[in-house]
C-alpha positions as a printed Julia matrix, in Angstrom:
321×3 Matrix{Float64}:
  6.49  29.3     7.49
  8.65  26.19    7.53
  7.46  23.03    5.82
  8.54  19.41    5.56
 10.44  17.97    2.63
  7.4   16.37    1.0
  5.49  19.66    0.99
  8.3   21.87   -0.33
  7.3   21.92   -3.99
  3.63  22.6    -3.29
  4.35  25.37   -0.77
  6.9   27.04   -3.03
  4.61  26.85   -6.08
  1.72  28.42   -4.18
  3.57  31.06   -2.16
  6.71  31.88   -4.16
  9.07  31.31   -1.25
 10.3   28.59    1.07
 12.31  28.6     4.31
 14.63  25.62    4.78
 16.57  25.3     8.0
 20.08  24.0     8.64
 21.36  23.73    5.08
 24.88  24.5     6.27
 26.62  22.65    9.08
 28.53  24.62   11.72
 31.9   23.62   10.26
 30.79  24.78    6.8
 29.78  28.16    8.2
 33.1   28.35   10.04
 35.01  27.63    6.82
 33.39  30.7     5.24
 34.05  32.82    8.34
 37.7   31.75    8.34
 37.96  32.41    4.6
 36.7   35.97    4.9
 38.67  36.57    8.09
 41.88  35.74    6.23
 40.8   37.86    3.25
 40.19  40.86    5.49
 43.51  40.25    7.27
 45.22  40.47    3.87
 43.25  43.39    2.43
 43.09  45.82    5.35
 46.87  46.51    5.5
 46.89  46.75    1.7
 44.07  49.33    1.7
 45.86  51.3     4.42
 49.17  51.28    2.52
 47.34  52.55   -0.57
 45.74  55.39    1.4
 42.19  54.05    0.99
 41.48  53.83    4.73
 42.93  55.86    7.63
 44.16  52.8     9.56
 44.43  49.03    9.21
 42.32  48.45   12.35
 44.45  45.44   13.4
 43.12  45.38   16.97
 39.46  45.0    15.98
 37.64  41.66   15.7
 36.36  40.61   12.27
 32.92  42.24   12.3
 34.12  45.56   13.72
 37.16  45.57   11.46
 35.15  44.97    8.31
 32.65  47.65    9.33
 35.5   50.1     9.88
 37.13  49.28    6.53
 33.87  49.75    4.61
 32.73  52.85    6.48
 36.03  54.75    6.73
 36.79  54.72    3.0
 35.41  57.06    0.34
 35.78  54.26   -2.24
 33.78  51.13   -3.06
 35.99  48.47   -1.52
 33.33  45.77   -1.33
 34.1   44.39   -4.8
 37.17  42.77   -3.21
 34.81  40.61   -1.13
 32.14  39.75   -3.71
 31.93  36.37   -5.46
 31.1   37.71   -8.93
 32.29  40.41  -11.27
 30.41  43.69  -10.72
 27.66  45.05  -12.94
 29.97  47.71  -14.32
 32.83  48.25  -16.72
 35.48  45.57  -16.15
 39.2   46.41  -16.13
 42.32  44.38  -15.42
 42.19  45.74  -11.86
 38.59  44.73  -11.16
 38.7   42.48   -8.07
 36.51  39.57   -7.02
 36.84  36.72   -4.54
 36.56  33.03   -5.35
 37.68  30.47   -2.79
 37.38  26.75   -2.16
 34.87  27.37    0.62
 32.66  29.32   -1.8
 32.96  26.58   -4.43
 31.95  24.01   -1.83
 29.04  26.15   -0.67
 27.62  26.51   -4.2
 27.87  22.73   -4.67
 26.59  21.86   -1.19
 24.54  18.65   -1.57
 21.91  19.69    0.99
 21.2   22.84   -1.03
 21.07  20.83   -4.25
 18.71  18.28   -2.69
 16.19  21.07   -2.04
 16.68  22.59   -5.49
 16.1   19.16   -7.03
 12.66  18.96   -5.39
 11.75  22.22   -7.16
 13.27  22.02  -10.66
 14.56  18.48  -11.09
 17.96  16.82  -11.08
 19.69  18.67  -13.97
 20.96  21.69  -12.05
 23.11  24.61  -13.19
 24.56  27.23  -10.83
 23.87  30.66  -12.29
 26.73  33.19  -12.35
 24.39  35.79  -10.8
 25.8   35.27   -7.32
 26.8   37.66   -4.57
 27.87  37.95   -0.97
 26.11  40.54    1.15
 27.84  41.66    4.33
 25.79  44.57    5.63
 27.26  46.72    8.43
 24.92  48.76   10.65
 23.16  51.29    8.41
 24.35  54.28   10.43
 27.98  53.23    9.9
 27.91  53.31    6.1
 25.47  56.14    5.31
 28.26  58.66    4.83
 30.05  56.59    2.17
 28.08  57.43   -0.97
 30.39  55.32   -3.16
 29.75  52.11   -1.27
 28.36  49.1    -3.1
 24.62  48.47   -3.07
 25.51  45.01   -1.72
 26.22  46.5     1.72
 23.25  48.87    1.73
 19.56  48.27    2.3
 18.13  46.46   -0.75
 14.98  48.0    -2.26
 11.95  46.18   -3.65
 12.66  44.14   -6.77
 12.14  40.81   -8.52
 15.22  38.8    -9.46
 13.8   38.16  -12.91
 13.46  41.92  -13.32
 17.18  42.55  -12.92
 18.23  39.96  -15.51
 17.88  40.2   -19.28
 14.63  39.35  -21.09
 16.25  36.29  -22.67
 16.04  34.53  -19.29
 12.39  35.36  -18.54
 11.31  31.73  -18.95
 14.27  30.32  -17.04
 13.17  28.41  -13.94
 15.61  30.24  -11.68
 15.54  29.72   -7.92
 17.27  32.2    -5.61
 18.82  30.75   -2.46
 19.32  33.51    0.11
 21.68  31.78    2.52
 22.23  33.22    6.01
 25.74  33.08    7.52
 24.7   35.11   10.56
 21.21  35.11   12.02
 19.0   37.38    9.91
 16.67  39.27   12.25
 14.18  42.12   12.13
 16.83  44.34   13.71
 19.78  43.52   11.45
 17.95  43.63    8.13
 16.37  40.3     7.22
 14.5   40.0     3.94
 10.84  40.85    3.57
  8.65  39.48    0.78
  5.23  39.83   -0.8
  3.88  36.25   -0.65
  2.25  34.98   -3.85
  3.48  38.01   -5.82
  5.18  35.59   -8.22
  1.77  34.82   -9.74
  1.82  38.28  -11.34
  3.96  39.75  -14.09
  7.3   41.51  -13.91
  6.76  44.98  -12.45
  8.54  48.04  -13.84
 11.85  48.71  -12.09
 13.25  52.22  -11.72
 16.91  53.19  -11.21
 17.57  54.46   -7.69
 21.29  54.93   -7.19
 22.96  51.67   -8.23
 19.8   49.62   -7.66
 16.75  48.83   -9.81
 13.71  49.29   -7.59
  9.98  48.59   -7.89
  8.04  51.72   -6.81
  6.21  50.95   -3.56
  2.86  51.95   -5.1
  3.16  48.77   -7.21
  3.41  46.42   -4.22
  0.41  44.1    -4.09
 -0.07  43.66   -0.36
  1.58  44.01    3.02
  5.2   42.81    3.27
  6.06  39.72    5.3
  9.45  39.79    7.1
 11.32  36.45    7.05
 13.84  36.18    9.91
 15.99  33.03    9.67
 18.83  31.44   11.61
 22.45  31.14   10.48
 22.89  28.2     8.13
 19.27  28.36    6.96
 17.98  29.68    3.65
 15.1   31.58    2.12
 14.34  30.3    -1.38
 12.6   32.68   -3.78
 10.77  32.32   -7.09
 12.27  34.58   -9.77
  9.18  36.85   -9.73
  8.66  37.09   -5.96
  8.88  40.72   -4.86
 11.33  41.18   -2.02
 13.51  43.72   -0.23
 15.59  43.94    2.92
 14.9   45.77    6.13
 17.54  48.27    7.31
 20.26  47.03    9.64
 19.51  49.0    12.8
 21.56  46.66   14.99
 25.17  47.18   16.04
 26.46  44.08   14.17
 26.83  42.97   10.57
 24.26  40.85    8.73
 25.93  38.38    6.38
 24.34  36.3     3.62
 25.0   34.86    0.17
 22.75  35.1    -2.89
 23.02  31.89   -4.92
 20.89  31.05   -7.95
 20.14  27.72   -9.57
 18.28  26.75  -12.74
 17.82  23.81  -15.12
 20.83  23.05  -17.33
 20.59  24.64  -20.77
 18.34  27.58  -19.89
 19.66  31.17  -20.33
 21.15  32.77  -17.23
 20.56  36.39  -18.16
 24.31  36.95  -17.68
 25.67  34.61  -20.32
 28.97  36.52  -20.52
 29.73  35.13  -17.04
 30.43  31.45  -16.29
 28.06  29.23  -14.36
 28.63  25.54  -13.83
 26.79  22.23  -13.79
 26.46  21.21  -10.14
 24.2   18.14  -10.42
 23.2   15.87  -13.29
 21.65  12.43  -12.91
 21.61  12.08  -16.71
 25.26  13.02  -17.26
 27.23  12.91  -14.0
 30.54  13.52  -15.8
 29.32  17.01  -16.78
 29.35  18.17  -13.15
 32.13  20.66  -12.42
 34.47  18.79  -10.08
 37.52  21.03  -10.34
 37.75  24.15   -8.22
 40.74  25.31  -10.26
 38.83  25.02  -13.56
 35.92  26.98  -12.1
 38.19  29.81  -10.98
 39.92  29.84  -14.36
 36.57  30.15  -16.13
 35.93  33.37  -14.22
 39.35  34.77  -15.05
 38.77  33.91  -18.71
 35.42  35.72  -18.62
 37.05  38.74  -17.0
 39.72  38.84  -19.7
 37.06  38.79  -22.44
 35.06  41.56  -20.75
 38.17  43.74  -20.42
 38.68  43.46  -24.18
 35.1   44.45  -25.0
 34.47  48.08  -25.84
 31.11  48.02  -24.05
 29.6   45.7   -21.43
 26.44  43.93  -22.63
 23.25  45.56  -21.34
 22.55  44.13  -17.89
 18.77  44.57  -17.67
 15.75  45.91  -19.57
 15.05  49.1   -17.59
 16.15  52.61  -18.57
 14.11  54.66  -16.09
 11.87  56.17  -18.78
  8.68  54.44  -17.64
  5.97  56.85  -16.52
  5.91  55.23  -13.09
  9.55  56.29  -12.6
  8.86  60.01  -13.15
């Protein structure tokens, strides 16, 4: 359901989700497409030279080329495309992708205007952020090492995959569509009003933390949205993706926002102030400083003997047996 600006807070509070159309302009979407097109143009020959893929697939258009790169390798190459450090041991070679178009997207004023209606004007961009570029499911099933970010996402709550210290943080997830998200290509599905309950136990399934389906409260509601639009989620709203049974990729970004000063649940990673009516000078204006903060965090994580625990679940709950 789509609602007007004046009803956003009430609808979100009652239902735990909100669809907002046209948050990105066409030129802003194109800037991200161009960014990733250039990244793939750089990486594919590099992967081929390193023996990670059988060809560089130069003659293929972007979507087909990316699908080929991800499906024809036995390695997890997706970290090169993600906009955060992975939930794993960090080394000097761990890749990630931060660009000016991503910086601009996170700070997009139309996104922040909506967030302000929900949590107020003192807004912090959480470092729990990802890109999801999902090829057709049949194309990637044989690559068992592939990132969970390109696979079908199981049922979970975003609060459930962060640390307990952030349980009271008023975090809003912005699931931002770069391509149309349809029933065929794997749009999100949610359990409306499930945010009124508690955090459900999550069980490890591969690289994901999943809520067992027997704990779902009611029938799922698929939420197809157009490119440039967003699905906003409460931190306790149960959600998952449908499989991509189409012949094209489905591309989205996960962005998260919260009030300034509240724990992120990933405090070893850098967020940034993106709006402050009270202290406008605190807003991160420098793309270069933002990128440097991530490289500094990576350096510190490389030097740590053990990565801080990422979530509360160990799989020992009876429901996981």
